PDB file of C-alpha atoms in Angstrom:
ATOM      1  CA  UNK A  90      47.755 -25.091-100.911  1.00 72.00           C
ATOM      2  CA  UNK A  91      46.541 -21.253 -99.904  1.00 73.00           C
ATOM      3  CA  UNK A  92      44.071 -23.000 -97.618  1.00 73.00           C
ATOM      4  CA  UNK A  93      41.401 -20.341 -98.734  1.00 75.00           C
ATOM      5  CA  UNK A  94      38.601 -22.936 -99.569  1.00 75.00           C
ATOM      6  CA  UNK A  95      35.833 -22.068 -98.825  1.00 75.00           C
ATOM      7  CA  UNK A  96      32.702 -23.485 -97.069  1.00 76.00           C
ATOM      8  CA  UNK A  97      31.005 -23.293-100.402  1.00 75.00           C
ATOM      9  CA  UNK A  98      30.711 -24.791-103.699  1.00 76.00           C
ATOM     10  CA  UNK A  99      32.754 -22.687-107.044  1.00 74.00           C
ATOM     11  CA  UNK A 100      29.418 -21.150-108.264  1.00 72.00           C
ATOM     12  CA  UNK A 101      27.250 -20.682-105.071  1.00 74.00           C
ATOM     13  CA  UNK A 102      28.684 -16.739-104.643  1.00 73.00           C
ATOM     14  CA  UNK A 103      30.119 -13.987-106.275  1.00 71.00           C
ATOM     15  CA  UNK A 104      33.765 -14.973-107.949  1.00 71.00           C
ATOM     16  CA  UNK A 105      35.969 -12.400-106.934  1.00 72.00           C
ATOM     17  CA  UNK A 106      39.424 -12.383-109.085  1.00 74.00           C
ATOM     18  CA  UNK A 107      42.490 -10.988-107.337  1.00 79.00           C
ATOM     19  CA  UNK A 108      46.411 -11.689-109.334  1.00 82.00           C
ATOM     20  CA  UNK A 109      47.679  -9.769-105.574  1.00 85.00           C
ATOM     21  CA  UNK A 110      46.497 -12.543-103.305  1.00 82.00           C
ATOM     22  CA  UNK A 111      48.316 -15.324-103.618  1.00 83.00           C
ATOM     23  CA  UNK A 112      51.662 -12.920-103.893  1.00 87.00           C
ATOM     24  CA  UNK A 113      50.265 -11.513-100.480  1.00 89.00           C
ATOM     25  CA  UNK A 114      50.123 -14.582 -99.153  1.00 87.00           C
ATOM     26  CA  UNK A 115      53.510 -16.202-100.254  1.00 88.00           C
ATOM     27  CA  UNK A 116      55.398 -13.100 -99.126  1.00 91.00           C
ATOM     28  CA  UNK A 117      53.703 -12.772 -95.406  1.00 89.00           C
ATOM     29  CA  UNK A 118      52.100  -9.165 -96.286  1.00 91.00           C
ATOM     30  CA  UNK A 119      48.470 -11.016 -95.980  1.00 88.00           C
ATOM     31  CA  UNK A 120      47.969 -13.191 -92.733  1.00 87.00           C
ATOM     32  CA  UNK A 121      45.393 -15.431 -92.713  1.00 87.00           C
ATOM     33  CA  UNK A 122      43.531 -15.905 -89.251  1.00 88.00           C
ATOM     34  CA  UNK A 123      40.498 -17.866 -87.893  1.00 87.00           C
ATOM     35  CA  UNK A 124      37.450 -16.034 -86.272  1.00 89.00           C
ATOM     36  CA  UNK A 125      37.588 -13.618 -83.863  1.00 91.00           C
ATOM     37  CA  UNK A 126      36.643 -15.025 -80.437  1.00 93.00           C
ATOM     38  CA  UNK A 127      36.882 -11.495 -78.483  1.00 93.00           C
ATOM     39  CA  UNK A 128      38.096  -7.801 -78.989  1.00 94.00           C
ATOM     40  CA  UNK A 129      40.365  -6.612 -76.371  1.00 93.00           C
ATOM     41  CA  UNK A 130      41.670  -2.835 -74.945  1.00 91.00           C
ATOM     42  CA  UNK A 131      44.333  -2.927 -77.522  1.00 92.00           C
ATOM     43  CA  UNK A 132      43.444  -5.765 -79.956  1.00 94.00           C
ATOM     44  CA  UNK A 133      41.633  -9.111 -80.619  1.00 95.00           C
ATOM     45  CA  UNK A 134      42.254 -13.060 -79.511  1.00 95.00           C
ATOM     46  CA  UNK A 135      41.646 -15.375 -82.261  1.00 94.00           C
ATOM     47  CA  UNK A 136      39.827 -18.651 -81.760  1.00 93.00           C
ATOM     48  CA  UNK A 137      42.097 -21.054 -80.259  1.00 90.00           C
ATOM     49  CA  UNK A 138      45.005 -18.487 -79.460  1.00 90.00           C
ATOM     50  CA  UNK A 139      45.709 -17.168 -75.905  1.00 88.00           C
ATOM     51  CA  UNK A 140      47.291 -14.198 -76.599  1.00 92.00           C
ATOM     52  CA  UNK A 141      45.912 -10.795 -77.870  1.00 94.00           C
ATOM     53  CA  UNK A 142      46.634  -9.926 -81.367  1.00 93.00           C
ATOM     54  CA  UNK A 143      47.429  -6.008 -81.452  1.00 93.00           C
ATOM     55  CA  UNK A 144      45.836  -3.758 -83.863  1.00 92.00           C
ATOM     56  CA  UNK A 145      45.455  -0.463 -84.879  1.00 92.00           C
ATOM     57  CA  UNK A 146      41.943  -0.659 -87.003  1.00 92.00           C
ATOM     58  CA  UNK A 147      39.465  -3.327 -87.378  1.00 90.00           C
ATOM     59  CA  UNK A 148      37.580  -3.277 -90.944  1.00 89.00           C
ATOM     60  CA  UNK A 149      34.103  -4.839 -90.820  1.00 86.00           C
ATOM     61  CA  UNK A 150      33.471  -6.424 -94.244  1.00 82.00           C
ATOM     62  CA  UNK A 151      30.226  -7.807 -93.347  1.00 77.00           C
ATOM     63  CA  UNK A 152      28.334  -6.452 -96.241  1.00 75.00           C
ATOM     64  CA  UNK A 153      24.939  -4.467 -95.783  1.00 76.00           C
ATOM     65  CA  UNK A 154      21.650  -4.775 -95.137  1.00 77.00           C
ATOM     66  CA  UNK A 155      18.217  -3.375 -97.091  1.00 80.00           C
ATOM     67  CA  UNK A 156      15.980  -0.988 -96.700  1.00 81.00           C
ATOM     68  CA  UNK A 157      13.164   1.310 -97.993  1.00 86.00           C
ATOM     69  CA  UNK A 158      12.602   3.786 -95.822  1.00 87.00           C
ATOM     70  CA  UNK A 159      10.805   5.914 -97.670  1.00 89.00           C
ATOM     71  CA  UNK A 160       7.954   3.248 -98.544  1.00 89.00           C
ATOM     72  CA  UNK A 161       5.000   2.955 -96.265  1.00 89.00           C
ATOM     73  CA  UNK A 162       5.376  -0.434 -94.032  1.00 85.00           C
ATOM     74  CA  UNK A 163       3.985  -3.516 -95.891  1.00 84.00           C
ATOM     75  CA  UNK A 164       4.692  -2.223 -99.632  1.00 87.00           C
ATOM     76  CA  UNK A 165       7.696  -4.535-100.292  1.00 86.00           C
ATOM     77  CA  UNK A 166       6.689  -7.569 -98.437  1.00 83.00           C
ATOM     78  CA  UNK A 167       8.414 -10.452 -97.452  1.00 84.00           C
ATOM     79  CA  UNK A 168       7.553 -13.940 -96.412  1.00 83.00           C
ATOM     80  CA  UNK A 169       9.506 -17.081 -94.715  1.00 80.00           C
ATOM     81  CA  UNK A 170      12.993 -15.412 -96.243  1.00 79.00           C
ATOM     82  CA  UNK A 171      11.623 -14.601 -99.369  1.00 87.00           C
ATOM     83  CA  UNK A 172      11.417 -11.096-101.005  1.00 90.00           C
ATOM     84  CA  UNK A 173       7.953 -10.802-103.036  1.00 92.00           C
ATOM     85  CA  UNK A 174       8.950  -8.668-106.232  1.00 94.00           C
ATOM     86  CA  UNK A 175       8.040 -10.296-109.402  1.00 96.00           C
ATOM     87  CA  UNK A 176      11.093 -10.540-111.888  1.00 96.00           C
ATOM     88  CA  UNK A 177      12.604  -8.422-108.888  1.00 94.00           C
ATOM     89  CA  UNK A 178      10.901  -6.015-109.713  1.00 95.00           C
ATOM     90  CA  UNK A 179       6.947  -5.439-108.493  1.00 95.00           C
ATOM     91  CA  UNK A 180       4.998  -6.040-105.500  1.00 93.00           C
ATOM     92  CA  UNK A 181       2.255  -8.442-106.885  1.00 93.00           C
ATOM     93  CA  UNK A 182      -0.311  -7.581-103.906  1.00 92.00           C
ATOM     94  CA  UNK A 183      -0.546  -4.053-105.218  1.00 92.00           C
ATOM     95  CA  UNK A 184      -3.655  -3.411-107.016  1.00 89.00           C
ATOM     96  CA  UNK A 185      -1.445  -1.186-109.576  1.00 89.00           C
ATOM     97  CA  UNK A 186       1.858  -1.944-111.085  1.00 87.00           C
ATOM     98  CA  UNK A 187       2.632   2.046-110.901  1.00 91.00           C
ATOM     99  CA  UNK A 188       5.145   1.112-108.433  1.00 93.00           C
ATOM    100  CA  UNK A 189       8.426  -0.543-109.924  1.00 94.00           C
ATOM    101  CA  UNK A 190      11.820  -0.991-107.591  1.00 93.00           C
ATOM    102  CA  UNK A 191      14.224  -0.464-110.349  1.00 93.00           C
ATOM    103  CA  UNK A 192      18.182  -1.798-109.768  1.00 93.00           C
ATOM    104  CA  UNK A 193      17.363  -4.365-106.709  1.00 93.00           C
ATOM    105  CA  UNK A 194      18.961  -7.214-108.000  1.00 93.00           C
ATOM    106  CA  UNK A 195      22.032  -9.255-107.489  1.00 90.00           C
ATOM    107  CA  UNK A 196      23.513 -10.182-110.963  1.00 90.00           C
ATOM    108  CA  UNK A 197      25.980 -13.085-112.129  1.00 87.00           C
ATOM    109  CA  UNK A 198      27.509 -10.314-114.868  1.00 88.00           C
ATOM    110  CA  UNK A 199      26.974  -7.000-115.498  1.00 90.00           C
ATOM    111  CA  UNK A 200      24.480  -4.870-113.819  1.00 92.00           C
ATOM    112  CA  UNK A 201      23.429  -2.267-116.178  1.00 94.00           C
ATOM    113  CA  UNK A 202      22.346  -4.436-119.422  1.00 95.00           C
ATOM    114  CA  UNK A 203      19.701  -5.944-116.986  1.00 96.00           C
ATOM    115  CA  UNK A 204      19.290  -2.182-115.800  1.00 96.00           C
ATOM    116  CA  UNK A 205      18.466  -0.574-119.018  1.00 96.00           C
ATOM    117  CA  UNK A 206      15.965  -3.857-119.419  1.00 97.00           C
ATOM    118  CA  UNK A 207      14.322  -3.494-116.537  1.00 97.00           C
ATOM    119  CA  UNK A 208      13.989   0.601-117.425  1.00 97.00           C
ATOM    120  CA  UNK A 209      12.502  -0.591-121.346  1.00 97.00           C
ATOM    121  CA  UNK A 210       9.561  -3.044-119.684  1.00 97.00           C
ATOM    122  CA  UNK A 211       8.641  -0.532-117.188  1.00 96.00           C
ATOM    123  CA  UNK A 212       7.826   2.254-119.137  1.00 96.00           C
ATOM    124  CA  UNK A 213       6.217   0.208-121.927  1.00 96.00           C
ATOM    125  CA  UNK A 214       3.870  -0.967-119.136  1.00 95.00           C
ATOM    126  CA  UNK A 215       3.534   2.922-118.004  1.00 94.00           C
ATOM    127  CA  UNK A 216       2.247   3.419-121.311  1.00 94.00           C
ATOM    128  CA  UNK A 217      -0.117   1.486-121.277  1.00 93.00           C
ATOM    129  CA  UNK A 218       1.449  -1.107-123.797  1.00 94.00           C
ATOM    130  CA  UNK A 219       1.854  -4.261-122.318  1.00 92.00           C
ATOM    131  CA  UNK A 220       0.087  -5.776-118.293  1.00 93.00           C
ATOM    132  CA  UNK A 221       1.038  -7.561-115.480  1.00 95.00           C
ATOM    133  CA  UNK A 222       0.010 -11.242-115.101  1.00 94.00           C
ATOM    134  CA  UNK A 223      -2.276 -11.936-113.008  1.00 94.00           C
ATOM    135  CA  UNK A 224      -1.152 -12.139-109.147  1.00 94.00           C
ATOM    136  CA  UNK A 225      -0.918 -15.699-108.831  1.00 95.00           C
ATOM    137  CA  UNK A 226       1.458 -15.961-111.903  1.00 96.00           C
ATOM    138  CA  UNK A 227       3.847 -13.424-110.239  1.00 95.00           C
ATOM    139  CA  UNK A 228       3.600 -15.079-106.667  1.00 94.00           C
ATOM    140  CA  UNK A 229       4.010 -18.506-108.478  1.00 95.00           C
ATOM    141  CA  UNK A 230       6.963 -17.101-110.496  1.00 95.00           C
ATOM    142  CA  UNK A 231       8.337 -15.621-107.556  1.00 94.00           C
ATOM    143  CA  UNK A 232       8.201 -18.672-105.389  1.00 93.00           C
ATOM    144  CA  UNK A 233      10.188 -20.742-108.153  1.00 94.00           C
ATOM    145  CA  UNK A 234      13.036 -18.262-108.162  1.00 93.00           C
ATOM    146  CA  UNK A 235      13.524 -18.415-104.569  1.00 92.00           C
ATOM    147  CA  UNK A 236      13.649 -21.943-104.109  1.00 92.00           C
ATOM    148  CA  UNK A 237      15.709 -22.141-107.500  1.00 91.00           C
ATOM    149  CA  UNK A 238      17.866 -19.880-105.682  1.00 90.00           C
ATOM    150  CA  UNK A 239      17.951 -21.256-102.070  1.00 89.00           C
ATOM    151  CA  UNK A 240      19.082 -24.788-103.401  1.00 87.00           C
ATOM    152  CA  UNK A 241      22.062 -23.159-105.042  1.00 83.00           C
ATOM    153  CA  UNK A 242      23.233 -20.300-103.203  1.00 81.00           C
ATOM    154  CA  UNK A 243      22.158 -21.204 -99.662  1.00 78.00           C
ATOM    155  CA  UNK A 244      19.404 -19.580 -97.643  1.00 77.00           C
ATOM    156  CA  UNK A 245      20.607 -15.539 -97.155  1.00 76.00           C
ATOM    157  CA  UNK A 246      18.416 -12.831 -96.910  1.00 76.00           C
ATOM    158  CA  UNK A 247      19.188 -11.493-100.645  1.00 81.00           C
ATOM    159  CA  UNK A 248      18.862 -15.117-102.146  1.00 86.00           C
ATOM    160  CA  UNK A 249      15.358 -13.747-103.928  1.00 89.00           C
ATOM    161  CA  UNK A 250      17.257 -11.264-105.984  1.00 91.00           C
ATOM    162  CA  UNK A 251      19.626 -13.306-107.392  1.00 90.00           C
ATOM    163  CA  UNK A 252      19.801 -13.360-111.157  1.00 93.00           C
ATOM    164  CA  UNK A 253      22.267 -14.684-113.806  1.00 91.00           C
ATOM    165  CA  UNK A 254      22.238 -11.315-116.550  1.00 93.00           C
ATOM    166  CA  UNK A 255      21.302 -13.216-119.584  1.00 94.00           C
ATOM    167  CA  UNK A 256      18.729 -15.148-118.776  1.00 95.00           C
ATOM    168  CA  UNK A 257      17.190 -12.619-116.501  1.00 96.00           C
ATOM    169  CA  UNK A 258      17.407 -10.137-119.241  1.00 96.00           C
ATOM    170  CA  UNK A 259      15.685 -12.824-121.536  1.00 96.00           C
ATOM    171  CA  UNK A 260      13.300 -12.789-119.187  1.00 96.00           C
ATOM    172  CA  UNK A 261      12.477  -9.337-119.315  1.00 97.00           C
ATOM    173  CA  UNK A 262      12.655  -8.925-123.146  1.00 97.00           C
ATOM    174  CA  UNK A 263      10.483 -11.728-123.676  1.00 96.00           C
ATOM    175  CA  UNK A 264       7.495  -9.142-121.216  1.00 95.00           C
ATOM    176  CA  UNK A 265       7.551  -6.601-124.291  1.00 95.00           C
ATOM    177  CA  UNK A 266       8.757  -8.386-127.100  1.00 95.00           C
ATOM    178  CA  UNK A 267      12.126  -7.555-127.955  1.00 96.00           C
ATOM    179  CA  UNK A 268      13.791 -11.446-127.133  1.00 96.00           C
ATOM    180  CA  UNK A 269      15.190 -12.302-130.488  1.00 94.00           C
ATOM    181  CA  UNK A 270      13.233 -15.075-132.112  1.00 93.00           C
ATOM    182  CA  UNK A 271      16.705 -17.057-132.574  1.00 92.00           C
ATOM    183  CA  UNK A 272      14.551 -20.157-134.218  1.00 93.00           C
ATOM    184  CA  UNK A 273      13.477 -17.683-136.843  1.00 93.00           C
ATOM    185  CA  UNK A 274      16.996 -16.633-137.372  1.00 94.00           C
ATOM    186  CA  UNK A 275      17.978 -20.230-137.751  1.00 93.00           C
ATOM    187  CA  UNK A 276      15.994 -19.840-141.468  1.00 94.00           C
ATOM    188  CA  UNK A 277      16.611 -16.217-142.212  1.00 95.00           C
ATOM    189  CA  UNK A 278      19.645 -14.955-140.859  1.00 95.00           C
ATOM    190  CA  UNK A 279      21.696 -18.319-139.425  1.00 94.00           C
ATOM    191  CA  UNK A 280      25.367 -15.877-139.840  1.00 94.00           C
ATOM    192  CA  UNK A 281      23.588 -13.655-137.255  1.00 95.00           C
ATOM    193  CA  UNK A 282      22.231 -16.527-135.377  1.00 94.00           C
ATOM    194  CA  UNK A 283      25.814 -17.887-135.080  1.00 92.00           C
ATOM    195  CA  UNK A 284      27.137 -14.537-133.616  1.00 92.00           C
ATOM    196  CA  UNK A 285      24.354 -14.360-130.974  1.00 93.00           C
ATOM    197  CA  UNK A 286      24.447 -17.969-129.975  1.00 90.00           C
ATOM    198  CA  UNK A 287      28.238 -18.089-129.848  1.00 89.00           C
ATOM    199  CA  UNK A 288      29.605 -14.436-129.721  1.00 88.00           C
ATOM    200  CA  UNK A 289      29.374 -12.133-126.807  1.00 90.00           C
ATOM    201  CA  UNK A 290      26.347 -11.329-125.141  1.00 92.00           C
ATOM    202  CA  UNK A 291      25.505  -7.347-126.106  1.00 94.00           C
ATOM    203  CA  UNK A 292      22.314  -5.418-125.849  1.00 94.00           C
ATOM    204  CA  UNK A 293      21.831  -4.638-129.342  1.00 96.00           C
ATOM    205  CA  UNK A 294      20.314  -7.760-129.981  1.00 96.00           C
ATOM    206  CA  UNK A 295      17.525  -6.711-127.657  1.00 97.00           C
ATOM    207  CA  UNK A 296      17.012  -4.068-130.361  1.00 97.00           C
ATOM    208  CA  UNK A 297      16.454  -5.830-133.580  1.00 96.00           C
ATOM    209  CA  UNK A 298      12.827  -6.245-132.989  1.00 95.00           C
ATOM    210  CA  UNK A 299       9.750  -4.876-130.966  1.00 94.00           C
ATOM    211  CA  UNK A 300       9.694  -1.269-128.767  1.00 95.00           C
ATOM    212  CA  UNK A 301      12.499   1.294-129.984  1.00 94.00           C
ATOM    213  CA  UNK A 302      14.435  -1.320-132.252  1.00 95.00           C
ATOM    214  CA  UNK A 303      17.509   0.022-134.000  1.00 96.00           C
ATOM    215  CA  UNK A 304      18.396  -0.359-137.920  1.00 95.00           C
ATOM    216  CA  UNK A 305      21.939  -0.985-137.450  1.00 96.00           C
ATOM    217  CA  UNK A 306      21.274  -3.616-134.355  1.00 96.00           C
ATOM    218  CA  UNK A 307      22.305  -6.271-137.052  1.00 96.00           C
ATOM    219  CA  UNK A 308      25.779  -4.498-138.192  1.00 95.00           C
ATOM    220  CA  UNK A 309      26.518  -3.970-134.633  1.00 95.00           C
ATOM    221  CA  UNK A 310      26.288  -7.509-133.484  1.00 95.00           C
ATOM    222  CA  UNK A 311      28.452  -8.758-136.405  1.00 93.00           C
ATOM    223  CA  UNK A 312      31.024  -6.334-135.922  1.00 91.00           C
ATOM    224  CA  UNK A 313      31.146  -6.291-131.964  1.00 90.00           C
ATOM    225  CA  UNK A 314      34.748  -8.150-132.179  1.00 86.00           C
ATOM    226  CA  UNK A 315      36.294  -5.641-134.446  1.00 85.00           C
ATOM    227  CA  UNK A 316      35.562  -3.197-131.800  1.00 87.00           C
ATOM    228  CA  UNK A 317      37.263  -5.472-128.779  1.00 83.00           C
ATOM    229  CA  UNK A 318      40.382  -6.398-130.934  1.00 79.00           C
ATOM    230  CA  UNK A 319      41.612  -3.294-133.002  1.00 77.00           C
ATOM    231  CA  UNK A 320      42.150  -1.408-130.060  1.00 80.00           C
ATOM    232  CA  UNK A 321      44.435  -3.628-128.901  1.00 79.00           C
ATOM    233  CA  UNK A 322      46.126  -5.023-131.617  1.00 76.00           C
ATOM    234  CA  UNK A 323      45.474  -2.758-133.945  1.00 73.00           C
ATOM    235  CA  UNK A 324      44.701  -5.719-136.153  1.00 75.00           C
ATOM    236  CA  UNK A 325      41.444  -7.142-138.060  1.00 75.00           C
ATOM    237  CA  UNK A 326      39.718 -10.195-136.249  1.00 71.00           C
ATOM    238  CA  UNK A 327      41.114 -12.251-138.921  1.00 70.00           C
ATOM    239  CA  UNK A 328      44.340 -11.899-138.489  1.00 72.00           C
ATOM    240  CA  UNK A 329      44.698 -12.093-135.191  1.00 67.00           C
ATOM    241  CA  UNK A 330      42.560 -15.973-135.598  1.00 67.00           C
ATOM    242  CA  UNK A 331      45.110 -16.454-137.867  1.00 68.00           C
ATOM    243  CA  UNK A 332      48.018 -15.782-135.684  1.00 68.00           C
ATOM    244  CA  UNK A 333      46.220 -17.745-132.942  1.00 66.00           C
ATOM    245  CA  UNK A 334      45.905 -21.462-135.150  1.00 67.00           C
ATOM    246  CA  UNK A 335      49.251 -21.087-136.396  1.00 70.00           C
ATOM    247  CA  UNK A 336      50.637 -20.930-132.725  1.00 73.00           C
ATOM    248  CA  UNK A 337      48.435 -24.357-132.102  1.00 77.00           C
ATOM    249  CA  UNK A 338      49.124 -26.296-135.119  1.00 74.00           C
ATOM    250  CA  UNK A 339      52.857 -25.075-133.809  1.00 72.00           C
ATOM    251  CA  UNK A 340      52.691 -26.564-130.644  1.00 78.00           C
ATOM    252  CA  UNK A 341      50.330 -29.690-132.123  1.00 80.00           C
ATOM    253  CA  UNK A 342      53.649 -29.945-134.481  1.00 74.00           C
ATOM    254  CA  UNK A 343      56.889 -30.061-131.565  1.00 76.00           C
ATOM    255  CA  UNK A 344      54.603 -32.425-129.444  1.00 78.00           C
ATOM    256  CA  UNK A 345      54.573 -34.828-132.683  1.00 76.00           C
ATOM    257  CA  UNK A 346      57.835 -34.085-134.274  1.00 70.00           C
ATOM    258  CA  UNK A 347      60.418 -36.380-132.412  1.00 61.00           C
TER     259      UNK A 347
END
């Protein structure tokens, strides 16, 4: 009805969530417009208008580009499209992996969970405590990613970096050994299984095992809704449940009830 569709599928970019828009729209405060054919003195002609469209300032949302200009030339390389850093990440050609690109990444989700990941596996493999694969895992790995990413988001030049936050920083935990053995759970812990597999995703289950894991990870995880409801309800999980079936079985009821 808007006719904002896009040239896209749903999940092939970033969703961006706006309650103004539609308002805008309805009301005649937002104009939509085709592309710009020309500027003018004064303003800009629209594809398949013939008159000049006055304006006062022109906002170019075209995005950015990248670059590292403090890197010598050939450091972060790329080839046909494709940026080579391994889990985004590190140059495989390097004889060293001293050199890690921390933050270059384009997440589905929040950015700094992944962040703090990537911060963890670098400076366990600064200390010596866990390697690199060899270069033609990380080329191979690399490779897969792309074209993973290229079939589903289109070819751009920042396809490479795309990552979805949980399974990226999966990824990553599983290079040091803090990924949660959740089959292990299944046997000794299925209550905390059950919050993991179905609750929120929060870092502190990347620190109930392995480097720099916490004691109260556990308590954390199982009490991560109390945290998200009481402030706004000032209520116990519980209740609130509660509240929420009876409203259901309520509506369930009038739909039956002649």
């Amino acid at each position: 009805m808007y006719t904002v569709k896009p040239n896209h599928c749903v999940f092939s970019k970033d969703p961006a969530l706006n309650d103004h828009f539609g308002s805008k729209l309805l009301s005649g405060a937002v104009v939509q417009k085709p592309n710009i054919q020309r500027f003018t003195e004064n303003g800009v002609i629209f594809e398949g208008d013939q008159e000049v469209t006055k304006c006062d300032v022109v906002i170019m949302a075209t995005g950015y580009t990248w670059k590292f200009p403090f890197l010598e030339e050939g450091i972060l390389a790329t080839e046909k499209g494709r940026i080579n850093l391994y889990k985004c990440m590190f140059a495989p050609h390097l004889p060293h992996g001293t050199l890690a690109i921390m933050g270059f990444f384009l997440p589905y989700g929040p950015i700094f969970p992944a962040g703090e990941m990537q911060a963890r596996w670098v400076t366990q493999i600064l200390a010596g405590k866990c390697k690199l694969p060899s270069q033609e895992v990380m080329f191979k790995d690399i490779k897969k990613r792309h074209e993973y990413n290229v079939s589903r988001y289109g070819p751009i030049d920042k396809t490479t970096i795309r990552v979805h936050c949980i399974p990226y920083c999966d990824e990553l935990a599983s290079q040091f050994g803090v990924k949660p053995n959740l089959f292990k759970m299944l046997f000794t812990d299925p209550k905390l299984l059950l919050k993991i597999f179905f609750g929120p995703s929060v870092s502190y289950q990347y620190r109930l095992q392995g480097p720099h894991s916490w004691e109260g990870a556990r308590e954390t995880i199982m009490t991560t809704i109390d945290r998200v409801v009481w402030p706004i309800t000032k209520k116990k999980p519980e209740e609130v449940l509660d509240n929420f079936f009876k409203r259901i079985l309520q509506a369930i009821l009038l739909l039956l009830l002649p």
